[in-house]
Amino acid sequence: MPKTILVTGAGRGLGRTLAEQCGARGDAVIAHARSEEALDGVPCERRLIADLERPEAIEDAVAGLGIEHLDALVHNAGIAHIAPVGGQELEWWQRTMAVNVVAVAELTRLLLPALRASGGHVVFVNSGAGLSAGPGWSSYAASKHAVKALADALRGEERAAGVRVTSVYPSHFKTDMQRSVREQFGSDYDLERATSVESIAKAVIDVLNAPSDMVVNELRIEPPNPLPIRPRA
Ligand SMILES: NC(=O)c1ccc[n+]([C@@H]2O[C@H](COP(=O)([O-])OP(=O)(O)OC[C@H]3O[C@@H](n4cnc5c(N)ncnc54)[C@H](OP(=O)(O)O)[C@@H]3O)[C@@H](O)[C@H]2O)c1
């Protein structure tokens, strides 16, 4: 059954692939990006244009779309800046928490009436860094731990209203972000040992289309033979 699905960060990376796969299935995609141009070629019915570094601006952008029913909200957009705590600048803490946490909470709040109206599903694309934090990961891992908490609270709050909540915890998959993180760590990157975006997108779509008498609350995903992120000797 076709769904109406809002995907954040749909201009590139996992979000774009997810929007493409949903569009190919016949779902009505509401694609989010921070510019119209970023969505060139993305199959979508409507567009939500908002810079998530400015969570205070999301309300007007969402109101302009008049979304009354929403089957799924996929929080995919995210940023990662790698640095030790002693070198992590205030600006990066603020940007990371704005995009990865505050905007996610605000968009969820604004769309909850539409999600409740449809018995909808909220998917948080989290990370292995949302479950444990190693050196260099502080701001990103803190943001993803916060999103885990947001998802866990939401699940309990909205269960009776029929809203499902899933946190997906991928290890690593082939995108600009993974390449950037490897560069920031000075780590080797073997594309053959990372999961493809197509596989992660398929997993998200499977979660959204699980039988109605079950919900996947959490999903952990990693490549079969992952290459650890480790600075070159
Ligand atoms: N790749 C991995 O190995 C990996 C592993 C675990 C978890 N994840 C998570 O998976 C999700 C998708 O990651 P990805 O690898 O696909 O990342 P990506 O290729 O770097 O894409 C990030 C997306 O987020 C959007 N975004 C960033 N800052 C934004 C802002 N201020 N306002 C609006 N949109 C913004 C980007 O839009 P612009 O084009 O405008 O920048 C882009 O569409 C993220 O939540 C990430 O934390 C990734």
XYZ file of C-alpha atoms and ligand atoms in Angstrom:
281
model
C 0.000 0.000 0.000
C 1.579 3.364 -1.037
C 2.559 5.645 1.825
C 3.201 9.349 2.256
C 6.777 9.571 3.551
C 8.837 12.590 4.534
C 12.585 12.021 4.227
C 15.038 14.606 5.576
C 18.345 15.178 3.844
C 16.961 13.784 0.591
C 19.411 15.606 -1.682
C 22.280 13.152 -1.345
C 23.581 10.129 0.524
C 21.168 7.732 2.178
C 18.284 10.222 2.042
C 18.431 10.522 -1.724
C 18.562 6.759 -2.235
C 15.692 6.299 0.188
C 13.587 8.899 -1.649
C 14.388 7.188 -4.970
C 13.502 3.732 -3.651
C 10.273 4.984 -2.061
C 9.348 6.826 -5.268
C 9.969 3.671 -7.318
C 7.593 1.774 -5.015
C 4.842 4.335 -5.656
C 5.080 6.075 -2.297
C 4.361 9.819 -2.204
C 7.648 11.336 -1.066
C 7.930 14.678 0.686
C 11.607 15.423 0.176
C 13.498 17.694 2.530
C 16.688 19.612 1.753
C 18.105 23.000 2.552
C 17.783 24.193 -1.074
C 15.492 23.497 -4.036
C 18.520 22.745 -6.247
C 19.654 19.932 -3.955
C 16.460 18.083 -4.867
C 16.980 18.214 -8.652
C 16.143 14.752 -9.974
C 14.714 13.494 -6.680
C 11.273 11.941 -7.256
C 8.931 13.736 -4.881
C 5.407 14.999 -4.589
C 6.263 17.931 -2.335
C 9.397 19.618 -1.015
C 10.269 20.860 2.451
C 13.061 23.418 2.271
C 14.687 24.156 5.622
C 18.177 24.581 7.015
C 18.234 22.341 10.076
C 20.929 24.498 11.636
C 18.033 26.929 12.245
C 15.419 24.807 14.029
C 13.422 27.951 14.807
C 12.660 28.338 11.077
C 11.213 24.847 10.602
C 7.721 25.690 11.845
C 6.967 28.166 9.027
C 8.417 25.825 6.397
C 6.265 22.915 7.597
C 3.135 25.081 7.916
C 3.499 26.070 4.257
C 3.012 22.446 3.190
C -0.273 21.865 5.040
C 0.515 18.228 5.856
C -2.543 16.677 7.517
C -1.716 12.976 7.108
C 1.743 11.420 7.211
C 2.509 7.684 7.173
C 6.223 8.007 7.867
C 8.789 10.561 8.935
C 12.370 9.454 8.349
C 14.914 11.565 10.197
C 17.966 11.001 8.036
C 19.837 14.324 7.729
C 22.899 14.563 9.913
C 26.414 15.956 10.287
C 29.578 14.642 11.925
C 32.669 16.556 12.995
C 35.498 14.510 14.430
C 37.792 16.062 17.051
C 38.992 15.340 20.594
C 36.987 17.086 23.302
C 39.906 19.452 23.865
C 39.784 20.540 20.227
C 36.064 20.466 19.534
C 35.036 24.062 18.937
C 31.840 25.545 20.389
C 30.555 26.232 16.885
C 30.628 22.532 16.023
C 28.848 21.538 19.213
C 26.112 24.044 18.404
C 25.804 23.026 14.747
C 25.822 19.304 15.519
C 23.244 19.547 18.274
C 21.031 21.835 16.159
C 20.986 19.566 13.092
C 21.164 16.136 14.740
C 18.973 16.751 17.793
C 17.022 19.998 18.140
C 15.747 20.092 14.554
C 14.818 16.410 14.814
C 12.766 17.035 17.956
C 11.131 20.130 16.463
C 10.176 18.448 13.189
C 8.754 15.517 15.136
C 6.704 17.846 17.334
C 5.300 19.728 14.349
C 4.353 16.581 12.430
C 2.940 14.511 15.305
C -0.694 15.507 14.599
C -0.326 14.301 10.987
C 1.428 11.121 12.144
C -1.270 10.386 14.721
C -3.946 10.963 12.062
C -2.386 8.195 9.944
C -1.158 5.781 12.613
C 2.255 6.773 11.292
C 5.844 5.724 11.869
C 8.883 7.765 12.904
C 12.276 6.373 11.905
C 15.413 7.847 13.409
C 18.561 7.094 11.417
C 20.877 6.872 14.379
C 24.393 5.330 14.384
C 26.552 2.866 16.252
C 27.855 6.093 17.838
C 24.428 6.478 19.425
C 25.154 3.406 21.562
C 28.807 3.895 22.486
C 31.360 6.671 22.086
C 35.054 6.350 21.329
C 37.825 8.964 21.156
C 37.138 11.705 18.614
C 33.409 11.065 18.430
C 32.216 13.280 21.312
C 29.895 15.789 19.617
C 28.477 13.352 17.065
C 28.054 10.520 19.581
C 26.501 12.883 22.135
C 23.990 14.019 19.510
C 23.143 10.456 18.526
C 22.823 9.363 22.182
C 20.405 12.287 22.599
C 18.378 11.127 19.600
C 18.204 7.619 21.075
C 16.701 9.197 24.211
C 14.266 11.229 22.117
C 13.152 8.107 20.249
C 12.789 6.033 23.410
C 10.661 8.703 25.104
C 8.529 9.205 21.996
C 7.889 5.454 21.639
C 6.336 5.244 25.079
C 4.410 8.480 24.701
C 2.849 7.756 21.306
C 2.232 4.004 21.464
C -1.392 4.441 22.534
C -1.932 6.931 19.682
C -0.798 4.260 17.202
C 2.491 5.940 16.250
C 5.415 3.540 15.780
C 9.004 4.528 16.498
C 12.137 2.864 15.181
C 15.795 3.680 15.793
C 18.164 2.348 13.140
C 21.792 2.000 14.201
C 24.021 1.490 11.159
C 27.735 0.954 11.574
C 29.060 2.420 8.318
C 27.876 2.715 4.748
C 29.206 4.264 1.545
C 28.440 8.012 1.489
C 30.159 11.403 1.641
C 29.833 11.282 5.428
C 31.717 7.990 5.750
C 34.453 9.229 3.411
C 34.708 12.482 5.394
C 34.853 10.695 8.762
C 37.641 8.401 7.484
C 39.550 11.451 6.216
C 39.120 13.267 9.514
C 40.510 10.228 11.377
C 43.238 9.610 8.767
C 41.821 6.087 8.496
C 41.849 3.627 5.607
C 38.578 3.277 3.708
C 37.787 0.124 1.769
C 34.532 0.587 -0.149
C 34.226 -3.158 -0.578
C 33.915 -3.567 3.186
C 31.202 -0.933 3.736
C 27.453 -1.499 3.352
C 25.843 0.154 0.306
C 23.283 2.954 0.694
C 20.881 0.794 -1.299
C 21.012 -1.921 1.365
C 20.467 0.534 4.230
C 17.566 2.173 2.359
C 16.016 -1.236 1.727
C 16.270 -2.050 5.440
C 14.446 1.190 6.309
C 11.715 0.439 3.765
C 11.349 -3.096 5.150
C 10.905 -1.623 8.634
C 8.217 0.749 7.333
C 6.411 -2.134 5.663
C 6.605 -4.682 8.459
C 3.392 -6.620 9.183
C 0.841 -4.518 11.058
C 0.965 -6.783 14.131
C 4.626 -6.011 14.850
C 6.997 -3.071 15.079
C 10.786 -3.043 14.834
C 11.793 -0.793 17.717
C 15.535 -0.995 17.091
C 17.655 -2.263 14.226
C 21.428 -2.610 14.321
C 23.197 -2.977 10.976
C 26.856 -3.533 10.112
C 28.810 -4.871 7.137
C 29.685 -8.582 7.420
C 33.423 -7.802 7.629
C 33.694 -4.158 8.746
C 36.936 -2.202 8.408
C 37.402 -0.430 11.760
C 37.964 3.320 11.714
C 41.540 3.591 12.928
C 44.250 6.179 12.182
C 46.944 4.859 9.815
C 50.147 3.874 11.629
N 27.461 7.009 6.290
C 27.638 6.281 7.382
O 28.541 5.446 7.463
C 26.683 6.454 8.557
C 26.806 5.558 9.622
C 25.916 5.651 10.692
C 24.929 6.600 10.678
N 24.834 7.476 9.645
C 23.742 8.455 9.669
O 22.985 8.298 8.484
C 22.365 9.537 8.136
C 22.636 9.837 6.674
O 24.027 9.968 6.526
P 24.777 9.971 5.107
O 25.944 9.095 5.261
O 23.814 9.769 4.019
O 25.315 11.501 5.130
P 25.691 12.498 3.959
O 25.965 11.766 2.698
O 26.750 13.384 4.520
O 24.327 13.329 3.774
C 23.880 14.120 4.846
C 22.537 14.721 4.500
O 22.139 15.573 5.591
C 21.827 16.863 5.053
N 22.125 17.959 5.950
C 23.295 18.193 6.607
N 23.228 19.359 7.258
C 21.994 19.892 7.005
C 21.338 21.088 7.358
N 21.918 22.017 8.123
N 20.079 21.308 6.926
C 19.471 20.402 6.130
N 20.038 19.249 5.724
C 21.299 19.001 6.166
C 22.714 16.972 3.824
O 22.238 18.009 2.988
P 23.274 18.990 2.203
O 23.534 18.319 0.877
O 22.537 20.276 2.083
O 24.515 19.100 3.029
C 22.588 15.572 3.240
O 21.404 15.446 2.501
C 22.925 10.573 9.114
O 22.005 10.820 10.150
C 24.166 9.907 9.671
O 24.497 10.376 10.955
C 25.692 7.428 8.582
